CSV table of C-alpha atoms in Angstrom, one decimal:
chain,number,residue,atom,x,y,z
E,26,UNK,CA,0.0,0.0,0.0
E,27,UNK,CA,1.2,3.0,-0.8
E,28,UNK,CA,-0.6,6.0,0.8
E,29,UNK,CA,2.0,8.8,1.1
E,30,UNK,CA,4.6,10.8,-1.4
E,31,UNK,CA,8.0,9.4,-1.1
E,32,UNK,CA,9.8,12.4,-1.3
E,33,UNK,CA,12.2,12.9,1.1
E,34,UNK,CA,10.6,10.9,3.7
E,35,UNK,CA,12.7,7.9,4.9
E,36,UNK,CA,11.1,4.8,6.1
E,37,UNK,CA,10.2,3.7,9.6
E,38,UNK,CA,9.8,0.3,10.3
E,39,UNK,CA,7.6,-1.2,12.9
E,40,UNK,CA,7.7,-5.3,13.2
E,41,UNK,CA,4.3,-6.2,13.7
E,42,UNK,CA,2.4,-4.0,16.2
E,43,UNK,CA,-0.2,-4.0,19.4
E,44,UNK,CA,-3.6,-4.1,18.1
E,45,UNK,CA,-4.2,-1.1,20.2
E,46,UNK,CA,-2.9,2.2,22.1
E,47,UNK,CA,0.8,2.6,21.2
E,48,UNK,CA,1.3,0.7,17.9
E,49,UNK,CA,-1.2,3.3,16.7
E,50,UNK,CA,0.6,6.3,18.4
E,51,UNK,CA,4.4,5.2,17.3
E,52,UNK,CA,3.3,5.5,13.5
E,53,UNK,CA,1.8,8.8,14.3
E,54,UNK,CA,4.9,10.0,16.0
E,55,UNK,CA,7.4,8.9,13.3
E,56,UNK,CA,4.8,10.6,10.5
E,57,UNK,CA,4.6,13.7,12.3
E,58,UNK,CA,8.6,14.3,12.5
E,59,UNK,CA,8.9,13.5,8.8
E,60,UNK,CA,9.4,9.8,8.4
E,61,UNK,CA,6.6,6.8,6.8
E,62,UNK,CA,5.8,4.6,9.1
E,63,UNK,CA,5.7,0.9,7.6
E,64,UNK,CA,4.6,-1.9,9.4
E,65,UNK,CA,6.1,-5.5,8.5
E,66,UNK,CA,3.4,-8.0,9.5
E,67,UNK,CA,2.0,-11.5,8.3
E,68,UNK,CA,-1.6,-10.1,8.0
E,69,UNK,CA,-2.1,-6.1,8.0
E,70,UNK,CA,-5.9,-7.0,8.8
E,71,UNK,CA,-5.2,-7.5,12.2
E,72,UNK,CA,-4.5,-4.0,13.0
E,73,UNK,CA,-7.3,-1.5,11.9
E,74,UNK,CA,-5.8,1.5,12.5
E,75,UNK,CA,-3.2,0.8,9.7
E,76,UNK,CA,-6.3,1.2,6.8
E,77,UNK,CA,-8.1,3.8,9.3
E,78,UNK,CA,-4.6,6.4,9.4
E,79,UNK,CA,-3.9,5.0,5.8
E,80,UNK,CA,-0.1,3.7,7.1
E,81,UNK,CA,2.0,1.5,4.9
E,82,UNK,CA,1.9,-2.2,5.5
E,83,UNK,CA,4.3,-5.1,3.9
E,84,UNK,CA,3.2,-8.6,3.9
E,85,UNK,CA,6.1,-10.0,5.5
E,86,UNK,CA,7.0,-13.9,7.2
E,87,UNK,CA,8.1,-11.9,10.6
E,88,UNK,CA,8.7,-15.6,12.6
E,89,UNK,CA,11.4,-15.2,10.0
E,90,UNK,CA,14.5,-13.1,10.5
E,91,UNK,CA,15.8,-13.5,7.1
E,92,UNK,CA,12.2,-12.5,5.4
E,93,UNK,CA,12.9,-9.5,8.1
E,94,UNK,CA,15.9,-7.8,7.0
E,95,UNK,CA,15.1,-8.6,3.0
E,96,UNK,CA,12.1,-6.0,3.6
E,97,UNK,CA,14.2,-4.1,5.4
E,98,UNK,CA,17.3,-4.2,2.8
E,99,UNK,CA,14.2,-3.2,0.2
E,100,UNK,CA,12.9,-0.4,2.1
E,101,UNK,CA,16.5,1.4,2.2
E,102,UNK,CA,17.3,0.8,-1.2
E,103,UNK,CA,13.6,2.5,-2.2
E,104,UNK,CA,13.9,5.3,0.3
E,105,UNK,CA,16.2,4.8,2.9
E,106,UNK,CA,15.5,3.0,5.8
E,107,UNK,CA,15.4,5.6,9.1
E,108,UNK,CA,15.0,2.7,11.7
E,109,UNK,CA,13.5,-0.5,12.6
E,110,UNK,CA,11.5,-1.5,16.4
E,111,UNK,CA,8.5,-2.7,17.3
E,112,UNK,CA,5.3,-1.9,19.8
E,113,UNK,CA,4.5,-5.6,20.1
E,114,UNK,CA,6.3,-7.9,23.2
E,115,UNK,CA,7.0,-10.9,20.7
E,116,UNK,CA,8.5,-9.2,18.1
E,117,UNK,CA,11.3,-6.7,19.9
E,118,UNK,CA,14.1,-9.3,19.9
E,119,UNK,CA,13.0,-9.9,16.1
E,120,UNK,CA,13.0,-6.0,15.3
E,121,UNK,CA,16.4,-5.1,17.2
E,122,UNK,CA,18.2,-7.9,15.6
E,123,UNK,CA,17.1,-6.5,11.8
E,124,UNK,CA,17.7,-2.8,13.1
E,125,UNK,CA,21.4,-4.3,14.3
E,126,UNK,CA,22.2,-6.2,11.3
E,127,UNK,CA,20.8,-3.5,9.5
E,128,UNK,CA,23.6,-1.3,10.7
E,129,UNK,CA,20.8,0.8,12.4
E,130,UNK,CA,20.9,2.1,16.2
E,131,UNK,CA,19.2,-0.5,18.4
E,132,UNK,CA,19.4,-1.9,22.0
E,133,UNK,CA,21.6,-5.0,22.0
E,134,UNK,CA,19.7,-8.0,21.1
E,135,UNK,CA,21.1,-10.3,22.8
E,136,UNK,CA,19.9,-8.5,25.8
E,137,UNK,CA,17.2,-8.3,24.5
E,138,UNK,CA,16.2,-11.9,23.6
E,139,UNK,CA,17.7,-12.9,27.3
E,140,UNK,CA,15.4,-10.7,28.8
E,141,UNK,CA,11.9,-12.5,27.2
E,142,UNK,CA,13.1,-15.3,28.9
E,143,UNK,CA,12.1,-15.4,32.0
E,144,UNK,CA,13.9,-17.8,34.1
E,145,UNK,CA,17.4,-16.6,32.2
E,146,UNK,CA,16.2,-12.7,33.4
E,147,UNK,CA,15.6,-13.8,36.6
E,148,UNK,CA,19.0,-15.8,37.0
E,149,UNK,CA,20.9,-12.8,35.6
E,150,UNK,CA,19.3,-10.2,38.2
E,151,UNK,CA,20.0,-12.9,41.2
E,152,UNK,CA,23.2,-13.4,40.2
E,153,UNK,CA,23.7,-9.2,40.2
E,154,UNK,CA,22.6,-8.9,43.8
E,155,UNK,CA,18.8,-7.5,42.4
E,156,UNK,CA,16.0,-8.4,44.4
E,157,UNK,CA,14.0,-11.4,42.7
E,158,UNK,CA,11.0,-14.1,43.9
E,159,UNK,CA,12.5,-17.3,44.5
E,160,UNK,CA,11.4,-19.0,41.5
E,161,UNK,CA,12.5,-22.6,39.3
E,162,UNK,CA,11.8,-23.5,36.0
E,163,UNK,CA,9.6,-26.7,36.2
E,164,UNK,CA,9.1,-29.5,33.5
E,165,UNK,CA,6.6,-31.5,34.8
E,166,UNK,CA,3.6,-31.5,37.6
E,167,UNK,CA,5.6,-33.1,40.0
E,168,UNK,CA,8.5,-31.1,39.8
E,169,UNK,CA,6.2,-28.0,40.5
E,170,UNK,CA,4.6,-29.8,43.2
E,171,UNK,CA,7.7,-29.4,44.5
E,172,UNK,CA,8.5,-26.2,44.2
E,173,UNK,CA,5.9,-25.2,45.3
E,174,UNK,CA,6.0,-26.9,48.8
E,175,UNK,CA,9.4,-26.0,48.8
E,176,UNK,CA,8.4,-22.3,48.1
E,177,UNK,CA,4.9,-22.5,50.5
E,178,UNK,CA,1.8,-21.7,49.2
E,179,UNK,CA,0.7,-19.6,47.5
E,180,UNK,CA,3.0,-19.2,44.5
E,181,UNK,CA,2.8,-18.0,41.1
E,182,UNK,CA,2.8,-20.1,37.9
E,183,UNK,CA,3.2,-18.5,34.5
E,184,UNK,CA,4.7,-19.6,31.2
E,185,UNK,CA,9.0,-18.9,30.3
E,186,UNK,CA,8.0,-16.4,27.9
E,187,UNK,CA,4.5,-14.7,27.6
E,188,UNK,CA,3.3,-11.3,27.4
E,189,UNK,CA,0.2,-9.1,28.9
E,190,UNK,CA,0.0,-11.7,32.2
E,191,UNK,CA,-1.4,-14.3,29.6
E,192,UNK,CA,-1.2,-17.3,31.6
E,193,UNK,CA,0.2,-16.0,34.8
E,194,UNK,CA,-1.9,-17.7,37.8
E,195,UNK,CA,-1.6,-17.3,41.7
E,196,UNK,CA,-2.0,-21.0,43.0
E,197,UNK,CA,-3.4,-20.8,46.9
E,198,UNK,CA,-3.3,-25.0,46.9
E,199,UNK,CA,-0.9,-27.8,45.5
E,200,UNK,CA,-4.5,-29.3,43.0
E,201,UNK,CA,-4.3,-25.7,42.2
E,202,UNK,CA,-0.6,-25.5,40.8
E,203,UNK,CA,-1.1,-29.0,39.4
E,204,UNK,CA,-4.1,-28.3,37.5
E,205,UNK,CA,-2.7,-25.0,36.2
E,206,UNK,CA,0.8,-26.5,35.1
E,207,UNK,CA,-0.9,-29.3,33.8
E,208,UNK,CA,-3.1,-26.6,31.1
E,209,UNK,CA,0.1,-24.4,30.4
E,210,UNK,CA,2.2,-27.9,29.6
E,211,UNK,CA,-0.9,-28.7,27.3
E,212,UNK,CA,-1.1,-25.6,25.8
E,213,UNK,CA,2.6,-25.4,25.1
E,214,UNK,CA,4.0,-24.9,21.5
E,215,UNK,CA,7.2,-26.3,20.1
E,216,UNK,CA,8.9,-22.8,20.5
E,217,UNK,CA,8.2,-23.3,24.4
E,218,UNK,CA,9.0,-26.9,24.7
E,219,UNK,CA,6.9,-26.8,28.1
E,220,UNK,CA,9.0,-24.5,30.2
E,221,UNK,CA,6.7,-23.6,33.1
E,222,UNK,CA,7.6,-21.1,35.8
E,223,UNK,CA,7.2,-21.3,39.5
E,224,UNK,CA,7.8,-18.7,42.0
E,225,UNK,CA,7.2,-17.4,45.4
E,226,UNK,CA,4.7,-14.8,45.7
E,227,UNK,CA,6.0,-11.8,46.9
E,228,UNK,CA,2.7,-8.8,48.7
E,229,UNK,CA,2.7,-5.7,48.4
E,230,UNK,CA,1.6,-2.6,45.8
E,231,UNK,CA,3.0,-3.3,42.6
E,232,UNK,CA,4.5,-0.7,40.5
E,233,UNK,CA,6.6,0.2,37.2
E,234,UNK,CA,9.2,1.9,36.4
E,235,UNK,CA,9.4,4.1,32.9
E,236,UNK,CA,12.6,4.7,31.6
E,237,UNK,CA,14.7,6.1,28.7
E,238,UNK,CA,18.1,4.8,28.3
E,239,UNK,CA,19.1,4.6,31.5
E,240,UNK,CA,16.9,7.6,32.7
E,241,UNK,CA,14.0,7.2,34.8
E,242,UNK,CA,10.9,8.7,33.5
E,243,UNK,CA,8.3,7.8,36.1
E,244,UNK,CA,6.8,5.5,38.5
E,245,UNK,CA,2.9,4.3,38.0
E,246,UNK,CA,1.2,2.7,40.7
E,247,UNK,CA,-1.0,-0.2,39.3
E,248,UNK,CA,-4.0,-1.4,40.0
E,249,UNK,CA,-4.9,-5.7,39.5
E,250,UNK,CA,-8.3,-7.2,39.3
E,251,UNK,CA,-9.3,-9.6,41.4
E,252,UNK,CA,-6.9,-12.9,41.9
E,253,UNK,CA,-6.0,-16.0,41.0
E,254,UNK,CA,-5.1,-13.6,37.9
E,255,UNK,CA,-2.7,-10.5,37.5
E,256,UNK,CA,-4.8,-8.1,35.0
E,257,UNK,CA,-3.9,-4.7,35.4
E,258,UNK,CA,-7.4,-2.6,35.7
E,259,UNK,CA,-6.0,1.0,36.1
E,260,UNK,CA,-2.5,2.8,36.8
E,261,UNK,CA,-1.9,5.8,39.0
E,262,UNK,CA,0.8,8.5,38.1
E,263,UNK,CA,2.3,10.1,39.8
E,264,UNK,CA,2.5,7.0,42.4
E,265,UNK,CA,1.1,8.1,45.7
E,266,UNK,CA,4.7,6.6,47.5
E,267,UNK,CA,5.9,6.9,51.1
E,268,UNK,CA,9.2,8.7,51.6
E,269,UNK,CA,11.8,7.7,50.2
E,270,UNK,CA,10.4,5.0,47.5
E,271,UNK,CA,10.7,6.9,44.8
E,272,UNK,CA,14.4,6.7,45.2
E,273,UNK,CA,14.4,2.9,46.2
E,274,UNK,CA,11.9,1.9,43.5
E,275,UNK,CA,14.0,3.6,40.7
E,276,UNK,CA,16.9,2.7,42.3
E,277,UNK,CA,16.2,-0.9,41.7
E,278,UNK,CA,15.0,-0.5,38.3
E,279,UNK,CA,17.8,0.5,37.0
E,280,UNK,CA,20.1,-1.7,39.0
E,281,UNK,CA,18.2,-4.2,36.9
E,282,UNK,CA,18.2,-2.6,33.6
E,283,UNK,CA,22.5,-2.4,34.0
E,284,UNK,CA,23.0,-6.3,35.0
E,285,UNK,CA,21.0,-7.2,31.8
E,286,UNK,CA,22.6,-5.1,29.2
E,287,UNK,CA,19.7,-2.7,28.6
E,288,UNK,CA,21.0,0.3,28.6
E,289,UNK,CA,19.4,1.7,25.0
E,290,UNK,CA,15.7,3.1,24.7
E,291,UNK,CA,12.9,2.1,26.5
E,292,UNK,CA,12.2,-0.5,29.3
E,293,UNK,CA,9.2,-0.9,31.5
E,294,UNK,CA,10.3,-2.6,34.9
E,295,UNK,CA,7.6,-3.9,37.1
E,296,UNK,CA,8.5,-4.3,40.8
E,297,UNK,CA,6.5,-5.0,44.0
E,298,UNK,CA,6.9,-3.1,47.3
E,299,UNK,CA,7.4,-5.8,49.6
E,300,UNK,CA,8.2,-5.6,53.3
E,301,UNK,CA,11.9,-5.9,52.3
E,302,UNK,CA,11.9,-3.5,49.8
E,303,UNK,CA,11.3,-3.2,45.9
E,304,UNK,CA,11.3,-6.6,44.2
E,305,UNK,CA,11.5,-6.8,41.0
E,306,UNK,CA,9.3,-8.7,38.8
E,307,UNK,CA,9.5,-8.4,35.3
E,308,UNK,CA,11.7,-6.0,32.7
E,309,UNK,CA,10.1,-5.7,29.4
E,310,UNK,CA,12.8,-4.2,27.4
E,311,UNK,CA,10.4,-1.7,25.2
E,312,UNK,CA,7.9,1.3,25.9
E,313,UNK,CA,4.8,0.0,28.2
E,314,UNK,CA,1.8,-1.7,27.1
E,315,UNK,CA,-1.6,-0.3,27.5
E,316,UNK,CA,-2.7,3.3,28.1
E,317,UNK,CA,0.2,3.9,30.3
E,318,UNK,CA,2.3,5.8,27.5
E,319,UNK,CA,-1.1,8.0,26.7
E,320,UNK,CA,-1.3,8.6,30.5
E,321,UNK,CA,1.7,10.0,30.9
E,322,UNK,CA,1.8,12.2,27.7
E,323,UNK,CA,-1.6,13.7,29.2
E,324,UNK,CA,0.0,13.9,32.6
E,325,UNK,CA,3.2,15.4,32.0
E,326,UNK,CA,5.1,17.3,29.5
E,327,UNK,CA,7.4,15.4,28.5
E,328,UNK,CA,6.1,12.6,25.7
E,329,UNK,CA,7.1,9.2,26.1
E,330,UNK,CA,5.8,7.9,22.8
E,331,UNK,CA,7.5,10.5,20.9
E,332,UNK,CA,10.2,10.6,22.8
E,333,UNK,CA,11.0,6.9,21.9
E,334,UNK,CA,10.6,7.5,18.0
E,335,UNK,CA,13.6,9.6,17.4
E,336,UNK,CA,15.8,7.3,19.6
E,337,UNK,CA,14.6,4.6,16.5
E,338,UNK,CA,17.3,6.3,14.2
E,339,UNK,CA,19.4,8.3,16.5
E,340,UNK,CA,23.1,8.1,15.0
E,341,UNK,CA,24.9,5.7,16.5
E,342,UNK,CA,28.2,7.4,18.3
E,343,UNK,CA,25.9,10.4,18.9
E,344,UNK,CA,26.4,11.5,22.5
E,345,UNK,CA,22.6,12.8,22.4
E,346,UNK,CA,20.5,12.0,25.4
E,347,UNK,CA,17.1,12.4,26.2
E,348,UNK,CA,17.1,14.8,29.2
E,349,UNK,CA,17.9,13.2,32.4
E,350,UNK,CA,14.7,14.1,34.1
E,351,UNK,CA,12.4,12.1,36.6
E,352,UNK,CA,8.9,13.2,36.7
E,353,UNK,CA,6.8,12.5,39.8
């Protein structure tokens, strides 16, 4: 499709997309400071807002590195290629490996790919001295069983690699953790090879950490439905936070981000305030999901989504640094 003049307007590429919310924003970003947002997907159909803003869409095999970086190598010799990233979880390891090989700025994506797995994320932040839940990966029902009486009750099961909380469950009872370890080892495809994740559960408000290469941005208090699951319902920002948390919460975020390598664009670390102080969860290495980024450009003057697009096809060497402010 092509619905805008070529002229002078390098490409932006976007692997795949959310269906929703920032995927939508990121292409108006990049067309706003001059550049054509294109986005490489298996089936442009699945995102309406790419025929509702009229944005350029390639039919591209993206399970496929190699079909990645031919569009890519096509888009740069048509109009030059500006960048390439992506909104969606499952397709940022893809996206910074094409933008690297590409010989495009990009985080590192072997950090990258180490941090969607879970259990390897977790070992790496243990072994820097940052806060984790005891956890174990687990390939069968008994060995959770285990675990989880190793652990005590309740813990929390959730696939090696996932996105959005999909298939994250708090198990109160061992028939609990066996029936829902017994569904995600079911469920498993080949790519997961039935790599299950137990871990202790940890109390206390969860929040996240937004930040920009190395920078903190802000902290959002989160709001969850009710358990067994983990969906988040609402966000707060700034974080109503006692004393001192800002500093601790932050603190530990970026403590994180630094033991995994991730010290290029965004990342969205998710930590609980436990009665030991900030644990951390999760680090997504890429912008956050949901209405979060649209939350805080509303709340605050600095943009995170745009803010994120430049850094796409900032020069690499360029000493350039988003400013080095926190907002609370």
């Amino acid at each position: 499709m092509e619905h805008e003049s070529a002229a002078g307007r390098p490409w932006l590429a976007f692997v795949e997309s959310n269906t929703t919310g920032t995927g939508r924003l990121f292409c108006a970003s990049a067309r706003a400071r001059g550049h054509r947002p294109v986005v490489l997907t298996r089936d442009p159909a699945r995102y309406p807002y790419i025929a509702l803003d009229r944005v350029d869409a390639r039919v591209v095999d993206t399970s496929e590195l190699p079909a990645v970086l031919d569009a890519c190598a096509r888009l740069a010799e048509e109009a030059g290629l500006a960048g390439v990233t992506s909104t969606s979880e499952y397709f940022i390891a893809t996206a910074a490996a094409a933008a690297a090989k590409s010989g495009l700025p990009a985080p590192d994506p072997q950090a990258v790919e180490q941090c969607r797995d879970k259990t390897r994320q977790r070992v790496v932040l243990a072994d820097a001295g940052v806060r984790v839940p005891r956890f174990a990966e687990v390939n069968d029902t008994a060995s959770a069983l285990r675990t989880a009486g190793a652990f005590g009750l309740p813990v929390v099961v959730k696939p090696v690699s996932g996105s959005g909380s999909v298939g994250v469950r708090l198990c109160t009872t061992a028939a609990e953790v066996e029936r829902w370890c017994g569904g995600l080892f079911a469920a498993a495809g080949a790519n997961d090879r039935g790599r299950v994740l137990v871990e202790e559960y940890v109390d206390g408000d969860e929040y996240s950490v937004e930040t920009f290469d190395l920078h903190a941005v802000a902290v959002v208090r989160k709001h969850l439905g009710p358990a067994p699951h983990f969906v988040e319902v609402g966000h707060d920002f700034p974080a109503p936070l006692a004393p001192g948390d800002h500093e601790r919460l932050t603190g530990t975020a970026l403590r994180a981000l630094s033991a995994l390598g991730l010290g290029w664009g965004a990342a969205h670390t998710e930590l609980r305030m436990s009665a030991r102080g900030p644990v951390v969860i999760e680090v997504n290495p890429r912008l956050a999901g949901g209405m979060i980024p649209p939350m805080l450009r509303v709340a605050q003057t600095e943009r995170v989504a745009p803010r994120r697009t430049p850094t796409c096809w900032r020069a690499k060497g360029s000493q350039a640094q988003p400013p080095a402010q926190t907002c609370r």
